[in-house]
mmCIF file of C-alpha atoms in Angstrom:
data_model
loop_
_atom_site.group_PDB
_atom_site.id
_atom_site.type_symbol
_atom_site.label_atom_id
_atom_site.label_comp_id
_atom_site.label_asym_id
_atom_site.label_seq_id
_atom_site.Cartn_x
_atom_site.Cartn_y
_atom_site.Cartn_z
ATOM 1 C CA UNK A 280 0.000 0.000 0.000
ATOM 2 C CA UNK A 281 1.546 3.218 -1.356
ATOM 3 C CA UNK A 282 0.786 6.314 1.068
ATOM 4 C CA UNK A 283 3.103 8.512 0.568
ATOM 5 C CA UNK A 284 3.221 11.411 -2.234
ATOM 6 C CA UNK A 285 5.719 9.856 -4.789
ATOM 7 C CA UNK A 286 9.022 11.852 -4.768
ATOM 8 C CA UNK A 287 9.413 13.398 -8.844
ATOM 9 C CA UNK A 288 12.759 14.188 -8.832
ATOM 10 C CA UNK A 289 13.038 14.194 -12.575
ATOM 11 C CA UNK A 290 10.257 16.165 -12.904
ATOM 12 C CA UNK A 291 10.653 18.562 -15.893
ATOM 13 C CA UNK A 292 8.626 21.385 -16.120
ATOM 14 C CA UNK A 293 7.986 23.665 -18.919
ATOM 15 C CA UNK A 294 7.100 26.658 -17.561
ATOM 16 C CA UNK A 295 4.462 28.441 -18.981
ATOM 17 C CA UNK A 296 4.593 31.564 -21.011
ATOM 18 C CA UNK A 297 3.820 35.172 -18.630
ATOM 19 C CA UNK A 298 4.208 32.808 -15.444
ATOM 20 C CA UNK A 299 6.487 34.700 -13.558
ATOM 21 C CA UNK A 300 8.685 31.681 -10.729
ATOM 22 C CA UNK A 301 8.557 32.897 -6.886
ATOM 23 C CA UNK A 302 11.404 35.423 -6.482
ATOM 24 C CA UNK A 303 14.095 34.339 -3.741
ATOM 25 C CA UNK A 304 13.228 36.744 -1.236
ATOM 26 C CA UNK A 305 13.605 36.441 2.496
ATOM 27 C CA UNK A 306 9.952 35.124 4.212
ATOM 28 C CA UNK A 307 8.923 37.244 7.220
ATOM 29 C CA UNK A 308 5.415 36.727 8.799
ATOM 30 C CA UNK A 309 4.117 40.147 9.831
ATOM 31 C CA UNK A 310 4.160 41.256 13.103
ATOM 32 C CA UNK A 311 0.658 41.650 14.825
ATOM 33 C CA UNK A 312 0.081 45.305 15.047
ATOM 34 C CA UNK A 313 -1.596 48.034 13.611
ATOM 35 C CA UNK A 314 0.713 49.919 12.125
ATOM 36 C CA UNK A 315 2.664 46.859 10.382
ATOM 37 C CA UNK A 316 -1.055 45.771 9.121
ATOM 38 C CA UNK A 317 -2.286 45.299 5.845
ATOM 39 C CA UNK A 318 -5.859 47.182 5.806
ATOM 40 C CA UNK A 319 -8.010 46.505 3.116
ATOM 41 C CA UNK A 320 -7.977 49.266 0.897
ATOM 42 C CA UNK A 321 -11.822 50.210 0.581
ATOM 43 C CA UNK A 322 -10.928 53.043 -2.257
ATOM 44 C CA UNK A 323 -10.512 50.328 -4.906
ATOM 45 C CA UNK A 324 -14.156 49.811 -6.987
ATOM 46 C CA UNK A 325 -15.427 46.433 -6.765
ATOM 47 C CA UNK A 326 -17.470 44.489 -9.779
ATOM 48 C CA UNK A 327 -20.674 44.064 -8.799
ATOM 49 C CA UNK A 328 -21.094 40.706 -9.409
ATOM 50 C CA UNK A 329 -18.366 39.930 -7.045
ATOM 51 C CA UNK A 330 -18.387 39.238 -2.909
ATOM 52 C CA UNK A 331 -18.642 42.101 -1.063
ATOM 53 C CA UNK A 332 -15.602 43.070 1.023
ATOM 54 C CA UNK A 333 -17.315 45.165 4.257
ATOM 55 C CA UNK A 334 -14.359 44.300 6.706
ATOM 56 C CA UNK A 335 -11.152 45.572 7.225
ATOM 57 C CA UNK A 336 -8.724 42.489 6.835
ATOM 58 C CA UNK A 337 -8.119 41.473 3.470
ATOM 59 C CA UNK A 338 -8.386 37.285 4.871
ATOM 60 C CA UNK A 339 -7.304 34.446 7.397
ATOM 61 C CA UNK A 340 -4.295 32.214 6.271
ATOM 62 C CA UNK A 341 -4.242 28.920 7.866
ATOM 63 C CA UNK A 342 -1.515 26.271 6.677
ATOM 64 C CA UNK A 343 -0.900 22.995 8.400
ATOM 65 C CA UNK A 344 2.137 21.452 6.949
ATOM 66 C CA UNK A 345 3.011 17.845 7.853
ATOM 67 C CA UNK A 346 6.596 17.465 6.936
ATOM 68 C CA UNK A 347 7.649 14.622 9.919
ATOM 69 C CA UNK A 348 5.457 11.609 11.092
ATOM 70 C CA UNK A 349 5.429 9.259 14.287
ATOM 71 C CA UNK A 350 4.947 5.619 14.059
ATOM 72 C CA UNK A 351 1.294 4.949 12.919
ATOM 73 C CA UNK A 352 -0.669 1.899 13.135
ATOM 74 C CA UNK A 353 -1.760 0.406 9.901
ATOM 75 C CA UNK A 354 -3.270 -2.242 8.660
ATOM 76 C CA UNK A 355 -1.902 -3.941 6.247
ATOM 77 C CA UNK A 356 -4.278 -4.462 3.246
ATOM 78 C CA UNK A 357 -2.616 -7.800 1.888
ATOM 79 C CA UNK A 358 -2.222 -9.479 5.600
ATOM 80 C CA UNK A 359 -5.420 -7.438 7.405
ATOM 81 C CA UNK A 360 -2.741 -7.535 10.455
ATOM 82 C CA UNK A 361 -2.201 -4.004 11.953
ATOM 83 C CA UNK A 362 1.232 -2.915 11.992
ATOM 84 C CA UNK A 363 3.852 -0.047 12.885
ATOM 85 C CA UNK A 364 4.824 1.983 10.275
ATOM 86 C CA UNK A 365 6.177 4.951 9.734
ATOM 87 C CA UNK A 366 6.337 7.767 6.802
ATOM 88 C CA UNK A 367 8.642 9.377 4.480
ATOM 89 C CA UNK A 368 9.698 12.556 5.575
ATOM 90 C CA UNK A 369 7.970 15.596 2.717
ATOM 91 C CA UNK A 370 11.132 17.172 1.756
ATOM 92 C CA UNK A 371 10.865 20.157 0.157
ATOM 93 C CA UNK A 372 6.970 20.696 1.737
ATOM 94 C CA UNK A 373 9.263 23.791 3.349
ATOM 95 C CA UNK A 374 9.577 25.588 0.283
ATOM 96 C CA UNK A 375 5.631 25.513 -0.479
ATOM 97 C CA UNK A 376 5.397 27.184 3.142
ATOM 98 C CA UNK A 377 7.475 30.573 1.765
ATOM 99 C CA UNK A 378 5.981 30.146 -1.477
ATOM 100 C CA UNK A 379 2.285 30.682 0.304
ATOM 101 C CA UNK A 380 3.439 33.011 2.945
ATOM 102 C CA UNK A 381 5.590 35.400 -0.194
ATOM 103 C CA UNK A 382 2.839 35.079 -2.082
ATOM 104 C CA UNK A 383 0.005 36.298 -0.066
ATOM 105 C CA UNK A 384 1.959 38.842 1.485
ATOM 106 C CA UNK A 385 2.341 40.385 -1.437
ATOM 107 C CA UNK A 386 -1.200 40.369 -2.387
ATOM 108 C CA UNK A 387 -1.845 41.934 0.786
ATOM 109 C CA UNK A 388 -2.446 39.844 3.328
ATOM 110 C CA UNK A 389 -1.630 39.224 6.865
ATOM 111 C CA UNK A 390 -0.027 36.483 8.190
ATOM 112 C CA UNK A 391 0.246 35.223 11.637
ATOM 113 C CA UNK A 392 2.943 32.900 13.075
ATOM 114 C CA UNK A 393 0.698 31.431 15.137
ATOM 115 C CA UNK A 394 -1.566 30.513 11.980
ATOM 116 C CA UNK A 395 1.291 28.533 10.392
ATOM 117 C CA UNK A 396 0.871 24.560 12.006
ATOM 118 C CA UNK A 397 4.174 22.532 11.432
ATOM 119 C CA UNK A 398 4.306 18.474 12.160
ATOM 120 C CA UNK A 399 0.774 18.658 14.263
ATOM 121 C CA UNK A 400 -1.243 15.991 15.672
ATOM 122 C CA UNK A 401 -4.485 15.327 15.096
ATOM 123 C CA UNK A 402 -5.714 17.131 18.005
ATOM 124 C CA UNK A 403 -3.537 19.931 17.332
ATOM 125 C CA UNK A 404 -5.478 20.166 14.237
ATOM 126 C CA UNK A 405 -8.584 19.973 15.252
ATOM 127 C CA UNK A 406 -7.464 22.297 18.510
ATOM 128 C CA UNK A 407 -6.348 25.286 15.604
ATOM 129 C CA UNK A 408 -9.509 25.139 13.613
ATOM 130 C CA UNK A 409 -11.449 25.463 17.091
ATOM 131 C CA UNK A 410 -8.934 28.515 17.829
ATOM 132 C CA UNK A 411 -9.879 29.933 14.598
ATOM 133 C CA UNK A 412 -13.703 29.792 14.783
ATOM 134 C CA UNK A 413 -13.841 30.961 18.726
ATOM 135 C CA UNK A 414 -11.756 34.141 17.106
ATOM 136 C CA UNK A 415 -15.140 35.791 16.497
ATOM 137 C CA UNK A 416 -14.058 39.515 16.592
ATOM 138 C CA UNK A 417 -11.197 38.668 14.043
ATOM 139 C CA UNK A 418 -13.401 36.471 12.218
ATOM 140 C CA UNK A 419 -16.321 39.131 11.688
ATOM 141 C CA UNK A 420 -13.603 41.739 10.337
ATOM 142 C CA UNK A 421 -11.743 39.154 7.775
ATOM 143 C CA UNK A 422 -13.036 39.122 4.245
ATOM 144 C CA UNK A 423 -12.072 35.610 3.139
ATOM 145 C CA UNK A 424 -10.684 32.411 4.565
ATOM 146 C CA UNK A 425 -7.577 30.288 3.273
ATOM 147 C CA UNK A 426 -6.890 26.871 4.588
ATOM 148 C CA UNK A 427 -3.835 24.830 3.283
ATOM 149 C CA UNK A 428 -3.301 21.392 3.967
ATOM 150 C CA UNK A 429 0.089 19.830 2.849
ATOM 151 C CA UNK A 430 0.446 16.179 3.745
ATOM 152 C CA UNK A 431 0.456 12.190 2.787
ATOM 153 C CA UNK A 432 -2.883 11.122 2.090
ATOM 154 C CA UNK A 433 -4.797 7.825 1.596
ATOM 155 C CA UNK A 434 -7.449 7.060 -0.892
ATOM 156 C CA UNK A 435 -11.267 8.381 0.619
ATOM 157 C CA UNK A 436 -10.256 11.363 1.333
ATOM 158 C CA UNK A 437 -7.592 10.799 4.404
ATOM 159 C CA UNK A 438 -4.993 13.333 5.700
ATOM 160 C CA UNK A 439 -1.876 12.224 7.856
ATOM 161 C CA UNK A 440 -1.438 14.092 10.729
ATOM 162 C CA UNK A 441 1.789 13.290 12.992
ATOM 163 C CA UNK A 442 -0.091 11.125 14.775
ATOM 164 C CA UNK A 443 -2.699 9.451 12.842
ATOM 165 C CA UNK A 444 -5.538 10.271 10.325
ATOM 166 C CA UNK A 445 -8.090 12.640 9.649
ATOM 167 C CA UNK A 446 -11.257 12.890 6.716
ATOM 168 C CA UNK A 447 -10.786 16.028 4.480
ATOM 169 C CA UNK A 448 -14.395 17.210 5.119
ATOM 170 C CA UNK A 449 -13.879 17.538 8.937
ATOM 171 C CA UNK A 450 -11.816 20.702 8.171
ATOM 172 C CA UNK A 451 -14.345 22.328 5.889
ATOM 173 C CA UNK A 452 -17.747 20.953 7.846
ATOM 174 C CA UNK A 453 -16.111 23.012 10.811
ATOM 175 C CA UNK A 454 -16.977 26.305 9.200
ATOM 176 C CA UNK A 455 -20.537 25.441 7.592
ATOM 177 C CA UNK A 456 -22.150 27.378 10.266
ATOM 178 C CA UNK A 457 -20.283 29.910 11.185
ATOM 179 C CA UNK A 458 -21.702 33.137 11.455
ATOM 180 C CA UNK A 459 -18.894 35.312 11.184
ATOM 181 C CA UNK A 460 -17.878 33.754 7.778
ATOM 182 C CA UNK A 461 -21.475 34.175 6.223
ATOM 183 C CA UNK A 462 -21.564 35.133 2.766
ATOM 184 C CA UNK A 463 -17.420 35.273 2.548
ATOM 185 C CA UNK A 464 -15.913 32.377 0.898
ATOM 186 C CA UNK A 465 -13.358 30.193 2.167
ATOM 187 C CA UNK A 466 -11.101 28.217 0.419
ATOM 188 C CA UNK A 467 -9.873 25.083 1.623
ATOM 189 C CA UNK A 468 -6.609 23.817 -0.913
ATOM 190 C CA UNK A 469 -5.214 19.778 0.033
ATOM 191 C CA UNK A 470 -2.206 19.002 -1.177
ATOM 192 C CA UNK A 471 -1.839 15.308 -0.718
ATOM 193 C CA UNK A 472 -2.404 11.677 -2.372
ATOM 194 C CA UNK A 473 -5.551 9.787 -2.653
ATOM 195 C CA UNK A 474 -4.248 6.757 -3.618
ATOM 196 C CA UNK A 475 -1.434 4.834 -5.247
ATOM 197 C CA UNK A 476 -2.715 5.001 -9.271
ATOM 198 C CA UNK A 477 -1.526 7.172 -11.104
ATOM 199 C CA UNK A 478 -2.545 8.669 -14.408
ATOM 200 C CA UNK A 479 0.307 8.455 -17.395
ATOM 201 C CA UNK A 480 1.005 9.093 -21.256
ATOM 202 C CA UNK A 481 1.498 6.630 -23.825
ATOM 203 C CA UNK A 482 0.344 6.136 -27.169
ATOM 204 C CA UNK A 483 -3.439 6.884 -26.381
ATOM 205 C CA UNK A 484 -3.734 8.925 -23.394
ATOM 206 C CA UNK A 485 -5.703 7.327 -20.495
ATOM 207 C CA UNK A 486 -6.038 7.081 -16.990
ATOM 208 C CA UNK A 487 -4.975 3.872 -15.038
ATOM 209 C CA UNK A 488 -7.188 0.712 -16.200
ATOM 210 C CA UNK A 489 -8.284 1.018 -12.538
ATOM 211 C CA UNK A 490 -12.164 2.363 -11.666
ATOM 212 C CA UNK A 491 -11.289 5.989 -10.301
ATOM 213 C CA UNK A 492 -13.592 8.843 -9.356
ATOM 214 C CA UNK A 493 -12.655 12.928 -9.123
ATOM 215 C CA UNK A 494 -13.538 12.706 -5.717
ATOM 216 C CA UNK A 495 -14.612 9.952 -2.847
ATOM 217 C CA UNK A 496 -18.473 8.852 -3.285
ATOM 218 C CA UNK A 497 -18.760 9.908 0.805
ATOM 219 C CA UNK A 498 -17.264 13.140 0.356
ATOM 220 C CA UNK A 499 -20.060 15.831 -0.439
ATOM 221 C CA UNK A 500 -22.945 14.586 0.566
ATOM 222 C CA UNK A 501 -25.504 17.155 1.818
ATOM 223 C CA UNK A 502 -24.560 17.583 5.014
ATOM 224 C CA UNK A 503 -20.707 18.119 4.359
ATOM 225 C CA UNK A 504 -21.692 21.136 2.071
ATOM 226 C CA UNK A 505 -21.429 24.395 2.902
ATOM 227 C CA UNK A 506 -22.177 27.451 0.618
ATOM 228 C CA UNK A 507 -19.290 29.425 -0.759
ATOM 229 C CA UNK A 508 -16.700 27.466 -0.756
ATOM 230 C CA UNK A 509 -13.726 26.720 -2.963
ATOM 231 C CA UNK A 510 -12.116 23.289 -1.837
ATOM 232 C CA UNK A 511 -9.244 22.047 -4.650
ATOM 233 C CA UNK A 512 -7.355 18.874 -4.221
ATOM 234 C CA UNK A 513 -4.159 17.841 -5.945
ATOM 235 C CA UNK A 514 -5.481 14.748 -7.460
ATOM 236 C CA UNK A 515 -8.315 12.968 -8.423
ATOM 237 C CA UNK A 516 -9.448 9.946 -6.480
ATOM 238 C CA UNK A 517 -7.066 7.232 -5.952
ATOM 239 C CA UNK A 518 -4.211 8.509 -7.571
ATOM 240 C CA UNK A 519 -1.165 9.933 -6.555
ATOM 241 C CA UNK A 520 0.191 13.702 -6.730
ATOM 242 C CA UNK A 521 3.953 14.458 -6.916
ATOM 243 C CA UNK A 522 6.401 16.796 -5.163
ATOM 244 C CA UNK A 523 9.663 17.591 -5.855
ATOM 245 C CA UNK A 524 12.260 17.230 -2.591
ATOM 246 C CA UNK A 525 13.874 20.336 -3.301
ATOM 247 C CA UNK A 526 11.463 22.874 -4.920
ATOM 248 C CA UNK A 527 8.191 21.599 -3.811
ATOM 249 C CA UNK A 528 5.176 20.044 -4.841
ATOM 250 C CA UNK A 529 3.833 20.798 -8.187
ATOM 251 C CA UNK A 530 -0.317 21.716 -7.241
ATOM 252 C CA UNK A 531 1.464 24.668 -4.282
ATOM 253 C CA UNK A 532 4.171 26.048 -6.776
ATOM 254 C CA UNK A 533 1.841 26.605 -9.889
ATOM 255 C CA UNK A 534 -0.397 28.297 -7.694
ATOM 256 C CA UNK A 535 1.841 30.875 -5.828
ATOM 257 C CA UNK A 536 2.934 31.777 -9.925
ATOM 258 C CA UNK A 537 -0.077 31.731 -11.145
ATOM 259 C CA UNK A 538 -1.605 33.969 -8.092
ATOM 260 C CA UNK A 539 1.418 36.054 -8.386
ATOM 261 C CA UNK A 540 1.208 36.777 -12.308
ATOM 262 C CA UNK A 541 -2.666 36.937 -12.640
ATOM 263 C CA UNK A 542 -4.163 36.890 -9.270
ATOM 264 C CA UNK A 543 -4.765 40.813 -9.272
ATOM 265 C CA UNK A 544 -6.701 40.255 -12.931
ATOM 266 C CA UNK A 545 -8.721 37.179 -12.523
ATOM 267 C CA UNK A 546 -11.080 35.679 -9.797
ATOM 268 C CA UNK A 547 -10.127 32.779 -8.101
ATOM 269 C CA UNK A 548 -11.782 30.231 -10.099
ATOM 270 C CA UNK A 549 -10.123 31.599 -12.994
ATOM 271 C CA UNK A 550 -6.859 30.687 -10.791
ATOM 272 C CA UNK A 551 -7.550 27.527 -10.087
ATOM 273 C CA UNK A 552 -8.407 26.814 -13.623
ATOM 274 C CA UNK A 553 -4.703 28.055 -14.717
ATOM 275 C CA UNK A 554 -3.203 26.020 -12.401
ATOM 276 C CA UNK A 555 -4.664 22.477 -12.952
ATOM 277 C CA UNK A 556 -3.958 23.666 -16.618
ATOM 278 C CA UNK A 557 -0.503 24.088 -15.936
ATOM 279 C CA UNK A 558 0.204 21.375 -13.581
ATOM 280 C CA UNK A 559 -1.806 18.644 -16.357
ATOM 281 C CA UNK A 560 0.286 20.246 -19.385
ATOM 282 C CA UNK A 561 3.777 21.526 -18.248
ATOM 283 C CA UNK A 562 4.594 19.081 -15.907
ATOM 284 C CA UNK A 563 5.335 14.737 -15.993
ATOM 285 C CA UNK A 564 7.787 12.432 -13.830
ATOM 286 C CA UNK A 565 9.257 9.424 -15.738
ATOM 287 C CA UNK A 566 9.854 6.505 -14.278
ATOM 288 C CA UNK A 567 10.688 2.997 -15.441
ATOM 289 C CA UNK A 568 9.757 4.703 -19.069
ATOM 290 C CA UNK A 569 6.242 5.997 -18.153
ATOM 291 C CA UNK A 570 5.537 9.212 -17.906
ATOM 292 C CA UNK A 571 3.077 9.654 -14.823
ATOM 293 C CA UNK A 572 0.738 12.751 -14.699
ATOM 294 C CA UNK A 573 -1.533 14.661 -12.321
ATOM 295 C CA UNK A 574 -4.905 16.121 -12.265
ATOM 296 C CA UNK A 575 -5.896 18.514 -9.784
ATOM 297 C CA UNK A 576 -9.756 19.079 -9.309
ATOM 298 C CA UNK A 577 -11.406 21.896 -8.012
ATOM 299 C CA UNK A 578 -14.853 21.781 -6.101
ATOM 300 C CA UNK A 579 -16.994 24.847 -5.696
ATOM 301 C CA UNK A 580 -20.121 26.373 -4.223
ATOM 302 C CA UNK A 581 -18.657 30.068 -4.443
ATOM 303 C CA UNK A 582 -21.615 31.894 -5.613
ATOM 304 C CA UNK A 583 -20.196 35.018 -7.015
ATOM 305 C CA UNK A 584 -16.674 35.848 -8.054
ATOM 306 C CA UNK A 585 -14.186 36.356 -5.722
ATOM 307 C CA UNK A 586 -11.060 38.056 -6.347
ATOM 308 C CA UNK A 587 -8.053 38.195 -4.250
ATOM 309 C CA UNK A 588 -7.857 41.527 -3.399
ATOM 310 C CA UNK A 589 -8.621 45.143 -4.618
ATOM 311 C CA UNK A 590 -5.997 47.144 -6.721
ATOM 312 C CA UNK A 591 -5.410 50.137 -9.198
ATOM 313 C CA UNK A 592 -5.670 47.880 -12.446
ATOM 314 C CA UNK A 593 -9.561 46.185 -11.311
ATOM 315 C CA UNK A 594 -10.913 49.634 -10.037
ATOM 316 C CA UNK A 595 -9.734 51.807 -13.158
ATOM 317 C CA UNK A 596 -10.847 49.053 -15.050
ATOM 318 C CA UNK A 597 -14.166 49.345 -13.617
ATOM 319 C CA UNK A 598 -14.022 52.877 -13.701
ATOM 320 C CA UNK A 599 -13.833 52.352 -17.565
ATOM 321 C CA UNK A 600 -16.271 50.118 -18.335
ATOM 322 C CA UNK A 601 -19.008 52.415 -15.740
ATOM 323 C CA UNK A 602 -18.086 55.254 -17.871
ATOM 324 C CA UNK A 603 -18.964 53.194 -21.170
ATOM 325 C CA UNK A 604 -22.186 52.375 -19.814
ATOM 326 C CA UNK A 605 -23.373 55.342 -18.590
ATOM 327 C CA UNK A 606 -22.344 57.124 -21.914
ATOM 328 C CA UNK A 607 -24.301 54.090 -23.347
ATOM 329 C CA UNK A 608 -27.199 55.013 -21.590
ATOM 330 C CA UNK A 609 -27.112 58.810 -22.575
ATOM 331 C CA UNK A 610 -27.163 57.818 -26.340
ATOM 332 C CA UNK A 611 -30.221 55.919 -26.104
ATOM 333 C CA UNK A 612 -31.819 58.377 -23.957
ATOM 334 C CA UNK A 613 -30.776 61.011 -27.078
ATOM 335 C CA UNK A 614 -31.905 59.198 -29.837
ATOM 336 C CA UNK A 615 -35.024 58.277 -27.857
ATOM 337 C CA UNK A 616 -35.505 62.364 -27.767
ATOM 338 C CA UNK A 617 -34.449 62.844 -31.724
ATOM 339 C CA UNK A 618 -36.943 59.844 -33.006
ATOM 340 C CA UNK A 619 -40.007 61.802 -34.538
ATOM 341 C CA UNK A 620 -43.243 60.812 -32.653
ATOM 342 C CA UNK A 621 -45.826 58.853 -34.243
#
């Protein structure tokens, strides 16, 4: 039984045309107080088919990452005998940390240490998300919600923490009711296997001869829905994802670039969209001469678009197309006046 993310190190990307790679810069988590603060700037237009943005802080970054395990119990599928085992270290699961934390600083967002979970237990976990949703005060004033989860995963939807395992859909269920978050989305991203296919090239592209689904038949059913909400996992059902030891895995890097490059133009659909794009097409790890693949897939009850934040290029943008409209509507009204009457 294959649980761990399979290590690509001869992956070979092409990278994409206008996709700009993470700068090496220094990673600082910003200090908690007001004057270090990102606020959201409330001058900036927004579409109006887009969420509203009514509180001050542009959104809450959560990441758990799960680099080190304990020894787990496991049963062992061929024998049915439960047995100690213990997991690969996720090297390079580091560099998607600074790749989050650059990236989202620079769209304007703050960061607390405290929100950054390293090698937690399951209780830890669960503990965090509880810490989160008793933050009311912080909660009513945040305009979005980001939750990364980077880990070793099982088919059905299973996350490793340190100490054992976790469903995917207790993280998200958590915030179904919350008040505070009502009407704001909140993204959940999972970064780990579900399984030990895997999809590959050869002369007529197909997936593994093995039944697989996008996503667990158990995971969304009506009660582990919540509206908007954006949850995107790294693979589809039963097959693996990849990650390179030293740069990272593939679904975490071609996000950062792609948030960095476009994430102040499109919504965050759009994002998503360019990113399983590029991780499907400019990526591939060969091994024993296949070349193995990976398809991200992106859930979503977001009801309205929701961009990252508001900027200069959006709001004159806006301004623009207003001024079209309403120039539009002047022209009508005019050659409503000039039309003889009958």
């Amino acid at each position: 039984m294959n649980i761990t993310e399979r290590d690509a190190t001869s992956f070979k990307p092409k990278v994409a045309e206008n996709v700009r790679r993470q700068s090496q810069v220094r990673t600082t988590i910003a200090k908690e107080t007001p004057t270090e603060q990102f606020i959201e700037p409330r001058r900036f237009n927004l579409d109006e088919f887009e969420y509203k943005r009514a509180g001050t802080d542009p959104g809450r970054i959560v990441i758990f990452n799960q680099e080190i395990f304990g020894n787990l119990k496991i049963c062992n599928d061929a024998t049915g005998k439960v047995e100690d085992h213990r997991l690969e270290t996720r090297s390079g699961s580091r560099q998607d940390v600074i790749a989050i934390i650059n990236t989202f600083q620079r769209m304007g967002f703050n960061i607390r240490a405290n929100d950054v979970l390293s090698n937690g237990t399951v209780e830890d976990v669960l503990a965090k998300l509880d810490e989160v949703l008793r933050d009311k005060e912080s909660l009513a004033e945040t305009n979005s919600l980001f939750i990364f989860f980077l880990t070793h995963g099982l088919a059905g939807d299973e996350l490793y923490a340190r100490d054992g395992i976790l469903q995917c859909r207790k993280i998200w269920t958590k915030f179904i009711d919350c008040s505070e978050l009502k009407g704001k989305p909140k993204m959940f991203i999972f970064q780990a296997c579900k399984g030990d296919y895997y999809a590959k090239i050869d002369d007529h592209p197909s997936f593994n001869s093995d039944p697989s689904t996008l996503v667990h038949l158990n995971t969304f059913k009506p009660k582990h829905v919540g509206m908007d909400m954006l949850i995107f996992f790294a693979t589809i059902e039963g097959n693996e994802s990849y990650r390179n030891p030293l740069e990272g895995t593939w679904l975490i890097q071609e996000l950062c670039r792609n948030l960095s490059s476009y994430g102040r133009r499109d919504d965050m659909i759009s994002i998503c969209m360019r990113t399983t794009k590029c991780v499907t097409g400019n990526y591939y790890h060969q091994e024993e001469g296949e070349i193995l693949k990976q398809m991200p897939v992106l859930i979503t009850t977001l009801s309205k678009k929701f961009y990252v934040n508001r900027n200069k290029e959006r709001h004159l943008l806006l301004e623009v197309l207003k001024e079209q409209k309403e120039t539009k509507d002047l022209l009508v009204q005019l050659v409503a006046l000039l039309q003889p009457h009958v």
